[in-house]
Coordinates of C-alpha atoms and ligand atoms in Angstrom, one line a residue:
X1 CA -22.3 -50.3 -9.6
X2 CA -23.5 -47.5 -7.6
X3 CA -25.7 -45.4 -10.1
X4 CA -24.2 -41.9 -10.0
X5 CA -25.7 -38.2 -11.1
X6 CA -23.6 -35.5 -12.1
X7 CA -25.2 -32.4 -11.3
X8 CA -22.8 -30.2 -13.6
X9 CA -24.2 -28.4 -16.5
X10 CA -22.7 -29.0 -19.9
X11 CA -19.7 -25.9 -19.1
X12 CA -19.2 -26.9 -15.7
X13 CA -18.8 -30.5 -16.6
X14 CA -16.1 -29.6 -19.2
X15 CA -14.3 -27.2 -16.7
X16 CA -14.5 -30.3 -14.0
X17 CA -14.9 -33.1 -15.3
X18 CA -11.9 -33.8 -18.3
X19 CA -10.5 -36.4 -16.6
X20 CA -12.7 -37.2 -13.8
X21 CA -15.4 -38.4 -15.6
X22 CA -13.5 -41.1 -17.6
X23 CA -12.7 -42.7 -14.0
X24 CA -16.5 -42.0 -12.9
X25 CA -17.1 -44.1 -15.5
X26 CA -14.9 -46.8 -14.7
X27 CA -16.2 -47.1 -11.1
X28 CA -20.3 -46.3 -11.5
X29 CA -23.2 -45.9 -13.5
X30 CA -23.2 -42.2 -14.4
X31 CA -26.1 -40.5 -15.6
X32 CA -25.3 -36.6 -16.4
X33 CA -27.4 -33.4 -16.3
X34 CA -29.5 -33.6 -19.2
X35 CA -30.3 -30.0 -19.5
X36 CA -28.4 -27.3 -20.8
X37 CA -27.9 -25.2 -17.7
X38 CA -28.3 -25.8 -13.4
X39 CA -31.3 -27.8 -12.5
X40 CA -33.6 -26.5 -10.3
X41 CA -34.4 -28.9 -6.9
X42 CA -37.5 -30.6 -8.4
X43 CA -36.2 -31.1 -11.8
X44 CA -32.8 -32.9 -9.5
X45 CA -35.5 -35.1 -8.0
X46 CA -37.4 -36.5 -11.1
X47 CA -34.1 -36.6 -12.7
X48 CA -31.9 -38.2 -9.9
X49 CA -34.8 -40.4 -8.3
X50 CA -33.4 -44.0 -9.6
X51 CA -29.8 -42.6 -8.4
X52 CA -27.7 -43.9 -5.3
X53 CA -25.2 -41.2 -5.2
X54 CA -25.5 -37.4 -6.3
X55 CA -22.5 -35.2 -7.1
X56 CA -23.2 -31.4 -6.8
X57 CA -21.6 -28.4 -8.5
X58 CA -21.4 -25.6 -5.9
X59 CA -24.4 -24.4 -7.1
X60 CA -26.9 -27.2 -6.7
X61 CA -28.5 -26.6 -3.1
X62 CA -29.3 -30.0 -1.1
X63 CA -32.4 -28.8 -0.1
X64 CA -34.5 -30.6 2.7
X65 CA -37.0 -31.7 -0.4
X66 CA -34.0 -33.5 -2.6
X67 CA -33.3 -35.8 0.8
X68 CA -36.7 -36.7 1.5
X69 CA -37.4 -36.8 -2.4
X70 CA -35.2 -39.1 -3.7
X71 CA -35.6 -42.2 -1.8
X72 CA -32.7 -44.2 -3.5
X73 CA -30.2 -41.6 -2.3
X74 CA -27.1 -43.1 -0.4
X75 CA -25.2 -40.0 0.0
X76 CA -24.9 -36.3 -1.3
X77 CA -21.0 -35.5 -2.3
X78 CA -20.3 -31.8 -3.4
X79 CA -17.4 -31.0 -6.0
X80 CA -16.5 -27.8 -3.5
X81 CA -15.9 -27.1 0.2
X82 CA -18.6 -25.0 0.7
X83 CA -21.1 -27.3 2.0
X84 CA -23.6 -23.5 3.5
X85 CA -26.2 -24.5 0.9
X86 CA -26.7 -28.3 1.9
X87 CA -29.3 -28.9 4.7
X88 CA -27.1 -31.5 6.7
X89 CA -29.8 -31.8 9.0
X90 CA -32.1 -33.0 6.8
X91 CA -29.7 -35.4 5.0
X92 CA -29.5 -36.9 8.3
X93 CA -32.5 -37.0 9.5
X94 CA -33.3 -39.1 6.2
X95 CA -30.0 -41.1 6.6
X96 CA -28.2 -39.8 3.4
X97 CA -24.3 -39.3 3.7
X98 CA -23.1 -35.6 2.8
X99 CA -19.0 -35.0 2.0
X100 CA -17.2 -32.3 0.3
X101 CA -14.3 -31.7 -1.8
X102 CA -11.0 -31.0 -0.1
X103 CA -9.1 -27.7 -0.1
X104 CA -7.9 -27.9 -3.4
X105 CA -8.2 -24.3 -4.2
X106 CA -5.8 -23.0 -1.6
X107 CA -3.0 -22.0 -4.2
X108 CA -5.4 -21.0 -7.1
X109 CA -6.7 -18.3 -4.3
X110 CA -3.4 -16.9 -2.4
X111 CA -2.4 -16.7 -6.0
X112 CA -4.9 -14.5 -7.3
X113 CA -4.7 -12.1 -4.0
X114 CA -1.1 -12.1 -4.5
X115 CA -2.0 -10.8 -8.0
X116 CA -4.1 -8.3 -7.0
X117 CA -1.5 -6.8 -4.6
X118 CA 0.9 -7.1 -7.0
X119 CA -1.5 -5.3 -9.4
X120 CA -2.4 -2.5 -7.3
X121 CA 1.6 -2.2 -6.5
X122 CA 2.2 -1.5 -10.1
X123 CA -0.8 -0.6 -11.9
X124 CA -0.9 -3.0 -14.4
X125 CA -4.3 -2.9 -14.9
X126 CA -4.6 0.9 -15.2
X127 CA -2.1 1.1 -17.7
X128 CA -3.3 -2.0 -19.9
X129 CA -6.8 -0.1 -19.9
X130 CA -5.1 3.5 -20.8
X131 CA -3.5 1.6 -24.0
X132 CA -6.7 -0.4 -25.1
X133 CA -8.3 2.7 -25.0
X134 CA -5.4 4.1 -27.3
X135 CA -4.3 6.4 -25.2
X136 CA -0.4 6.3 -23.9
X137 CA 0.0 5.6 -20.2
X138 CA 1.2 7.9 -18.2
X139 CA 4.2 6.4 -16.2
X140 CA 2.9 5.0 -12.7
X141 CA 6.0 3.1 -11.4
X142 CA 4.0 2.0 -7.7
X143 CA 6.0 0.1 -5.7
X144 CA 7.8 -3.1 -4.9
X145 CA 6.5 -5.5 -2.8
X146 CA 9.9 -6.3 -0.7
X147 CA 10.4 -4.0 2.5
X148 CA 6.4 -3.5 2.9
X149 CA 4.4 -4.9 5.4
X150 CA 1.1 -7.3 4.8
X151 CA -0.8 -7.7 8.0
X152 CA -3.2 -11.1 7.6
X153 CA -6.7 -11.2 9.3
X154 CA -7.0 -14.6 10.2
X155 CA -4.2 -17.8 10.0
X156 CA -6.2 -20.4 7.9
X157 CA -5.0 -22.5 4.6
X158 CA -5.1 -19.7 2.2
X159 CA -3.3 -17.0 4.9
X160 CA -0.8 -20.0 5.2
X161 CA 0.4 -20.7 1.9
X162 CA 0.4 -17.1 0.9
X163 CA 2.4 -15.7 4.1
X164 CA 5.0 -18.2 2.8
X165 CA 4.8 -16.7 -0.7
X166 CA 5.0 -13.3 0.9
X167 CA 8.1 -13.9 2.8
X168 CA 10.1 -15.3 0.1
X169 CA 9.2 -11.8 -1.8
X170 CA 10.6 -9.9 1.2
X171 CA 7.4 -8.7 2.5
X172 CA 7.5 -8.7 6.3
X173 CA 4.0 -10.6 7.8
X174 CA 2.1 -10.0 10.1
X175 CA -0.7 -12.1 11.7
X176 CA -3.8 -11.6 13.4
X177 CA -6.0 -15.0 14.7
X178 CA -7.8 -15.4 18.2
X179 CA -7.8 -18.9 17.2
X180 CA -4.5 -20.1 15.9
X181 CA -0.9 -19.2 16.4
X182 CA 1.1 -17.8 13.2
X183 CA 4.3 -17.5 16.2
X184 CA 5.1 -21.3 15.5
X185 CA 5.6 -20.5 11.4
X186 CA 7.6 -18.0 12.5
X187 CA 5.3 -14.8 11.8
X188 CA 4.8 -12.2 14.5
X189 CA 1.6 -12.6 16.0
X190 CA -0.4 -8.9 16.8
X191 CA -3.7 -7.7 17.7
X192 CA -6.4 -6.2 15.1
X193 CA -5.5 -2.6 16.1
X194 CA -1.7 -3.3 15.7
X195 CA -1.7 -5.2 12.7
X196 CA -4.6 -2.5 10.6
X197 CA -1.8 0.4 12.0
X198 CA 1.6 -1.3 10.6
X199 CA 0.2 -3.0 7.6
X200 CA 1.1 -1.9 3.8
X201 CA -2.0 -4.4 2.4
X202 CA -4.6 -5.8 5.1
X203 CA -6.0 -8.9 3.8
X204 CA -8.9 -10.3 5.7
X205 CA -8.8 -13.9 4.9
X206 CA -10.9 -14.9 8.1
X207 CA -13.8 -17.3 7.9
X208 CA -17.1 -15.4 7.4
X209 CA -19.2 -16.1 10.7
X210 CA -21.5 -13.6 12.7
X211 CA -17.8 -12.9 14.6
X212 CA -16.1 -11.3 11.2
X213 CA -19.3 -10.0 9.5
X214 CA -17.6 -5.9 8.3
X215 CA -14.6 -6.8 10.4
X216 CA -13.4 -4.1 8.4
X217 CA -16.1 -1.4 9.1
X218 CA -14.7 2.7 9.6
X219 CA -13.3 2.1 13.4
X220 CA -11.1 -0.8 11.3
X221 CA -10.2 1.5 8.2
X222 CA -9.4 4.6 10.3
X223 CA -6.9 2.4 12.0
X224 CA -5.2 1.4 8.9
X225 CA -2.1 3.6 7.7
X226 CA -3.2 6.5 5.6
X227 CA -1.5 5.2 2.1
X228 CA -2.5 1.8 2.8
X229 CA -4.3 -0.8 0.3
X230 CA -6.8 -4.1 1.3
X231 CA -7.5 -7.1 -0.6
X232 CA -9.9 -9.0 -0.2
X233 CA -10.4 -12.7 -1.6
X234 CA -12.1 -14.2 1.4
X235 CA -15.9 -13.0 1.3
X236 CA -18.0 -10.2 0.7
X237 CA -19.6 -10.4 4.3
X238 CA -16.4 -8.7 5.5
X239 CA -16.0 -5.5 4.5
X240 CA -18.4 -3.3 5.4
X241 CA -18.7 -1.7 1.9
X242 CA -19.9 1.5 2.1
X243 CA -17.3 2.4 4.5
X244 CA -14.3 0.9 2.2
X245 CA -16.2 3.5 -0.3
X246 CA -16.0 6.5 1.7
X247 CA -12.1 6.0 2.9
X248 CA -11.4 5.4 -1.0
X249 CA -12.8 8.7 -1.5
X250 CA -11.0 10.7 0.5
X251 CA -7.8 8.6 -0.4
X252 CA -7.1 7.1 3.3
X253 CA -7.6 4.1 1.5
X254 CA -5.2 4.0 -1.8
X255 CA -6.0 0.7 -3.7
X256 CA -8.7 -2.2 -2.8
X257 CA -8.3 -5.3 -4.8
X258 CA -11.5 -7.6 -4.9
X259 CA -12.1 -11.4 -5.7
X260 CA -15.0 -11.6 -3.9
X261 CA -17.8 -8.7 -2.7
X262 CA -21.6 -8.2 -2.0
X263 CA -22.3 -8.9 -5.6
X264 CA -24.5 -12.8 -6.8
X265 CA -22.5 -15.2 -6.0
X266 CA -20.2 -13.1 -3.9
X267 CA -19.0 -11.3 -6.3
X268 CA -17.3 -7.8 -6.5
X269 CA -19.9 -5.3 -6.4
X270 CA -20.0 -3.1 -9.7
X271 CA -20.7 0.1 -6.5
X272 CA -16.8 -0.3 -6.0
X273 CA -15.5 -2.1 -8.7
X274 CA -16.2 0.2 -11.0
X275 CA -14.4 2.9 -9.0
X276 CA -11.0 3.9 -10.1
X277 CA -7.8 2.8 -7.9
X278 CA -10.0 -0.6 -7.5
X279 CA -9.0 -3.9 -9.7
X280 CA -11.5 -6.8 -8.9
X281 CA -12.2 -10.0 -10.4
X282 CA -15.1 -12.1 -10.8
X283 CA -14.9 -14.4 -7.5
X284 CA -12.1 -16.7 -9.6
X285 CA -10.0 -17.5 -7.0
X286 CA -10.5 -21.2 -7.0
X287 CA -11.6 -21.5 -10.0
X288 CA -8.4 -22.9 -11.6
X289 CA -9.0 -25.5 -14.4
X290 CA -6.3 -27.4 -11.6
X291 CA -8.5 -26.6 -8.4
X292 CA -12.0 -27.8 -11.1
X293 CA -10.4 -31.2 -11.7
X294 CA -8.8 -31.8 -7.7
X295 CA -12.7 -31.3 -6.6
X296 CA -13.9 -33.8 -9.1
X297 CA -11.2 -36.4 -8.8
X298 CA -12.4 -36.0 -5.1
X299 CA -15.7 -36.7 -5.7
X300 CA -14.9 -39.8 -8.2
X301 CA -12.7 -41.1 -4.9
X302 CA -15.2 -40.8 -2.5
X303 CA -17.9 -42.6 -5.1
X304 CA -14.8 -45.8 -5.0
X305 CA -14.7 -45.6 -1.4
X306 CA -18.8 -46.0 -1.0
X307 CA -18.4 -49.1 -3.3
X308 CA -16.2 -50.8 -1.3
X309 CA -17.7 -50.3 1.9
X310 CA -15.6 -47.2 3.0
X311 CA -16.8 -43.9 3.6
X312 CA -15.5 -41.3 1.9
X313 CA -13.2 -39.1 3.1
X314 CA -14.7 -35.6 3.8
X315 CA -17.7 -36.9 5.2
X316 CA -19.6 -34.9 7.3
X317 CA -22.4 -36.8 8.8
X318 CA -21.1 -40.2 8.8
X319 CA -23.2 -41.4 12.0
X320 CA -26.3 -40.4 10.5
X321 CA -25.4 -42.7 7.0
X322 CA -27.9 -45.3 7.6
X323 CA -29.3 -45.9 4.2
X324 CA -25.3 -46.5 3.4
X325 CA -25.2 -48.7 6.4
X326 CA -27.9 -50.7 5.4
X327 CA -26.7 -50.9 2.1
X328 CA -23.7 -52.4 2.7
X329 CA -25.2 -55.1 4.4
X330 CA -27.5 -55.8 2.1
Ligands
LIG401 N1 -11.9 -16.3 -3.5 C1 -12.2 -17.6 -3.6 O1 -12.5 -18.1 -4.7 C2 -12.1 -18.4 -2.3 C3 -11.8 -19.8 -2.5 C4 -11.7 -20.5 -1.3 C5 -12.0 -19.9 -0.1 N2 -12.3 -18.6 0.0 C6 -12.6 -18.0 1.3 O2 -11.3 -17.6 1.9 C7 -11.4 -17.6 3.3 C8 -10.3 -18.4 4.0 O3 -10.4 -19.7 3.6 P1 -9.5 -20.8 4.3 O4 -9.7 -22.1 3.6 O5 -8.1 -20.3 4.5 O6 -10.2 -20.8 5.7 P2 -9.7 -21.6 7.1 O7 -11.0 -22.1 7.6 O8 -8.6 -22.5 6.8 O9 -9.2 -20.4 8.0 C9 -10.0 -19.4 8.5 C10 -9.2 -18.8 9.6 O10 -10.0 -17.6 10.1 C11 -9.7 -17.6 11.5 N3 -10.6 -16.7 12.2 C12 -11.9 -16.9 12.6 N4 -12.4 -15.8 13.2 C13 -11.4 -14.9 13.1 C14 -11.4 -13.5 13.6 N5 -12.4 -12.9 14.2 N6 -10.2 -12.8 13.4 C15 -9.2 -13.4 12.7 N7 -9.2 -14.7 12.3 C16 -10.3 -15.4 12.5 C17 -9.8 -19.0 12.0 O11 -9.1 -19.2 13.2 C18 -9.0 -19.7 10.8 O12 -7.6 -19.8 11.1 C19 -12.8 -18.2 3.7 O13 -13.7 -17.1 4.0 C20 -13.2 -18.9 2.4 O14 -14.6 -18.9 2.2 C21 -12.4 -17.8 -1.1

């Protein structure tokens, strides 16, 4: 049995692994986390060093050190997608597999952008703070969702599933993508300056590279319709902040709805969260209880494939595997 550590603190490995771990156990050796919160890279090391196999929260780095470090280590399998905090090259260059979790969180996050446009539509969240606050809401009726316009920044998983969700509410989509053609879903395909002009809600939902970084800067908000409200659950790297503050204060922007920001852990930052017309939430998106136990189930499949002589799917680096290699045929 392939002798397994589970780099999930105590919380995290309740919120993952329910009924993930049970399998784990089924299929390897598992030691746990023994500490009471995230470990830091040496602390992994001593406590992984007899391990074959580590599985990493999103939040334990696969720094050069752990490869090198732990000499036993076959591969390196995160419970998330995000794979920008694992040194691939150094796995590799030591011969230790990396893989990651599959998109699991796609509906969890068009979900919760499709709550914050549906929040900043109808002010739910203003008027549930007026009446914990004791005081009676004034009446705010907003808008419905059906005859408006939602122009898309980028035509990926998440845009996907929620243009679909969008259309069967009536709202008429639009797409923006150098890369990929919405035309063949049936969404009309525009450029940036068309789509920031026509659209009731912008949503970037581009990947973050150099390329996007404040894709939505003043040039891009001074485009967008006077009136007009963005939401933004892809990452904080893409608005340029300050400027989304200034066009909220002189009300060419309306609403902003935030899962993500400039914040720790891309989170909202309190700078415009705080501000009012703005609902935010903690970077959640994914964070589904349904999305927590896909990305470990993941992980405890790719742990069955390594022991019988498959790799995993997800893997990234599968030519550099040589310690897996050699293994197998030992
Ligand atoms: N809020 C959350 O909890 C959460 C969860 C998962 C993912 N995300 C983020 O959501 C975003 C989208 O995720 P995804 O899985 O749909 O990504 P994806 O990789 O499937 O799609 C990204 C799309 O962006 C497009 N793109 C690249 N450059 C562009 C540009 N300059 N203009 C327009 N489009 C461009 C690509 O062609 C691609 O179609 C990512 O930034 C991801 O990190 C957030």
């Amino acid at each position: 049995m392939l002798r397994t550590f589970v780099t999930h603190n105590p919380e995290d490995l309740e919120a993952y692994f329910g009924r993930a771990l049970p399998e784990l156990l089924r299929i390897a050796e598992v030691v746990l986390n023994p500490l009471d919160r995230d470990l830091t890279t040496p602390e992994l090391i001593e406590h992984a060093a007899t391990c074959d196999v580590v599985i990493a929260h999103r939040s334990t780095p696969g720094e050069s050190t752990l490869f090198s470090g732990c000499e036993r280590l076959l591969a390196f399998l995160r419970t998330a997608v995000d794979i920008s905090t694992v040194d691939v090259g150094a796995a590799s260059r030591n011969g230790v597999l990396v893989a990651h979790a599959d998109k699991s969180f796609v509906p969890s996050t068009a979900e919760i952008a499709l709550a914050l446009m549906l929040d900043l539509a109808r002010n739910v969240s203003e008027s549930t703070v007026d009446y914990r606050r004791g005081v009676d809401p004034p009446q705010r009726p907003g808008f419905q969702l059906r005859g408006k316009v939602a122009g898309l920044i980028g035509y990926g998983a998440i845009a996907r599933y929620l243009a679909d969700a969008l259309r069967s509410l009536g709202v008429e989509v639009v797409v923006t993508d150098p890369y990929v053609d919405a035309g063949v879903d049936g969404f009309r395909q525009v450029g940036l300056s068309e789509l920031l002009g026509r659209s009731d809600f912008v949503l970037p939902l581009a990947a973050s590279t150099p390329e996007t970084e404040h894709l939505i800067d003043d040039a891009a908000l001074a485009l967008m319709r006077p009136g007009a409200m963005l939401v933004n659950v892809s990452r904080g790297e893409l608005l340029d902040e300050d400027a989304v503050g200034r066009a909220l204060d002189s009300g060419h922007l309306a609403g902003l709805g935030m899962d993500v920001g400039c914040a720790t852990d891309q989170r909202p930052s309190a700078a415009l969260a705080t501000r009012p017309g703005v609902v935010s939430t903690p970077h959640l998106g994914g964070l589904t209880p349904e999305n927590a136990d896909a990305q470990a189930m993941s992980a405890v499949e790719q742990v069955r494939a390594l022991t019988i002589g498959e790799l995993p799917p997800r893997s990234v680096n599968p030519d550099a595997a040589s310690r897996l290699r050699a293994w197998w045929t030992a």
